Amino acid sequence: QVLRQLDKGKMRRKQSLEDHKAILQALKEGDGEKAEVQVRRHIAKCKENVIKLLMAYESEMTLVVQEDG
């Protein structure tokens, strides 16, 4: 599971780059509210991804401990 989550890294990096571009565009346009929304959305996605990765890691470690008995 952990490897599957890490495999998704390329997609995440691409999405993260798009998020940053959207934030910069909003700032260039002088739209602080839009930039704030984009930043908050980006942070929420990052948080969700970290939680998924940690849960996968925890699950993987539980299996290792059970196998070691």
PDB file of C-alpha atoms in Angstrom:
ATOM      1  CA  GLN A   1       0.000   0.000   0.000  1.00  0.00           C
ATOM      2  CA  VAL A   2       2.785   2.401   0.831  1.00  0.00           C
ATOM      3  CA  LEU A   3       4.387   1.785  -2.548  1.00  0.00           C
ATOM      4  CA  ARG A   4       1.062   2.433  -4.262  1.00  0.00           C
ATOM      5  CA  GLN A   5       0.768   5.731  -2.434  1.00  0.00           C
ATOM      6  CA  LEU A   6       4.319   6.687  -3.360  1.00  0.00           C
ATOM      7  CA  ASP A   7       3.630   5.750  -6.992  1.00  0.00           C
ATOM      8  CA  LYS A   8       0.974   8.423  -7.041  1.00  0.00           C
ATOM      9  CA  GLY A   9       3.724  10.953  -6.346  1.00  0.00           C
ATOM     10  CA  LYS A  10       4.117  11.962  -9.982  1.00  0.00           C
ATOM     11  CA  MET A  11       0.418  12.789 -10.236  1.00  0.00           C
ATOM     12  CA  ARG A  12       0.600  14.683  -6.955  1.00  0.00           C
ATOM     13  CA  ARG A  13       3.605  16.699  -8.092  1.00  0.00           C
ATOM     14  CA  LYS A  14       1.812  17.631 -11.296  1.00  0.00           C
ATOM     15  CA  GLN A  15      -1.313  18.630  -9.355  1.00  0.00           C
ATOM     16  CA  SER A  16       0.782  20.573  -6.859  1.00  0.00           C
ATOM     17  CA  LEU A  17       2.457  22.483  -9.682  1.00  0.00           C
ATOM     18  CA  GLU A  18      -0.959  23.323 -11.145  1.00  0.00           C
ATOM     19  CA  ASP A  19      -2.128  24.478  -7.711  1.00  0.00           C
ATOM     20  CA  HIS A  20       0.892  26.758  -7.360  1.00  0.00           C
ATOM     21  CA  LYS A  21       0.335  28.181 -10.837  1.00  0.00           C
ATOM     22  CA  ALA A  22      -3.286  28.968  -9.932  1.00  0.00           C
ATOM     23  CA  ILE A  23      -2.157  30.687  -6.733  1.00  0.00           C
ATOM     24  CA  LEU A  24       0.412  32.774  -8.597  1.00  0.00           C
ATOM     25  CA  GLN A  25      -2.108  33.692 -11.281  1.00  0.00           C
ATOM     26  CA  ALA A  26      -4.569  34.909  -8.662  1.00  0.00           C
ATOM     27  CA  LEU A  27      -1.812  36.994  -7.066  1.00  0.00           C
ATOM     28  CA  LYS A  28      -0.794  38.449 -10.446  1.00  0.00           C
ATOM     29  CA  GLU A  29      -4.428  39.413 -10.987  1.00  0.00           C
ATOM     30  CA  GLY A  30      -4.439  41.120  -7.596  1.00  0.00           C
ATOM     31  CA  ASP A  31      -7.199  38.821  -6.390  1.00  0.00           C
ATOM     32  CA  GLY A  32      -6.251  38.091  -2.791  1.00  0.00           C
ATOM     33  CA  GLU A  33      -9.490  36.295  -2.008  1.00  0.00           C
ATOM     34  CA  LYS A  34      -9.061  33.927  -4.941  1.00  0.00           C
ATOM     35  CA  ALA A  35      -5.429  33.315  -3.946  1.00  0.00           C
ATOM     36  CA  GLU A  36      -6.515  32.534  -0.397  1.00  0.00           C
ATOM     37  CA  VAL A  37      -9.094  30.030  -1.638  1.00  0.00           C
ATOM     38  CA  GLN A  38      -6.465  28.387  -3.853  1.00  0.00           C
ATOM     39  CA  VAL A  39      -3.937  28.203  -0.998  1.00  0.00           C
ATOM     40  CA  ARG A  40      -6.489  26.728   1.398  1.00  0.00           C
ATOM     41  CA  ARG A  41      -7.569  24.183  -1.224  1.00  0.00           C
ATOM     42  CA  HIS A  42      -3.936  23.231  -1.873  1.00  0.00           C
ATOM     43  CA  ILE A  43      -3.202  22.806   1.838  1.00  0.00           C
ATOM     44  CA  ALA A  44      -6.313  20.651   2.280  1.00  0.00           C
ATOM     45  CA  LYS A  45      -5.194  18.379  -0.578  1.00  0.00           C
ATOM     46  CA  CYS A  46      -1.707  18.101   0.923  1.00  0.00           C
ATOM     47  CA  LYS A  47      -3.135  17.250   4.319  1.00  0.00           C
ATOM     48  CA  GLU A  48      -5.381  14.584   2.794  1.00  0.00           C
ATOM     49  CA  ASN A  49      -2.434  13.057   0.918  1.00  0.00           C
ATOM     50  CA  VAL A  50      -0.236  12.969   4.019  1.00  0.00           C
ATOM     51  CA  ILE A  51      -3.004  11.301   6.020  1.00  0.00           C
ATOM     52  CA  LYS A  52      -3.478   8.668   3.297  1.00  0.00           C
ATOM     53  CA  LEU A  53       0.249   7.999   3.191  1.00  0.00           C
ATOM     54  CA  LEU A  54       0.483   7.690   6.976  1.00  0.00           C
ATOM     55  CA  MET A  55      -2.516   5.360   7.093  1.00  0.00           C
ATOM     56  CA  ALA A  56      -0.990   3.168   4.382  1.00  0.00           C
ATOM     57  CA  TYR A  57       2.314   3.140   6.262  1.00  0.00           C
ATOM     58  CA  GLU A  58       0.590   2.250   9.534  1.00  0.00           C
ATOM     59  CA  SER A  59      -1.303  -0.560   7.817  1.00  0.00           C
ATOM     60  CA  GLU A  60       1.924  -1.862   6.275  1.00  0.00           C
ATOM     61  CA  MET A  61       3.716  -1.768   9.637  1.00  0.00           C
ATOM     62  CA  THR A  62       0.834  -3.630  11.296  1.00  0.00           C
ATOM     63  CA  LEU A  63       1.213  -6.414   8.730  1.00  0.00           C
ATOM     64  CA  VAL A  64       4.972  -6.587   9.330  1.00  0.00           C
ATOM     65  CA  VAL A  65       4.487  -6.831  13.096  1.00  0.00           C
ATOM     66  CA  GLN A  66       1.845  -9.548  12.679  1.00  0.00           C
ATOM     67  CA  GLU A  67       4.119 -11.526  10.362  1.00  0.00           C
ATOM     68  CA  ASP A  68       6.995 -11.288  12.840  1.00  0.00           C
ATOM     69  CA  GLY A  69       4.596 -12.583  15.475  1.00  0.00           C
TER      70      GLY A  69
END
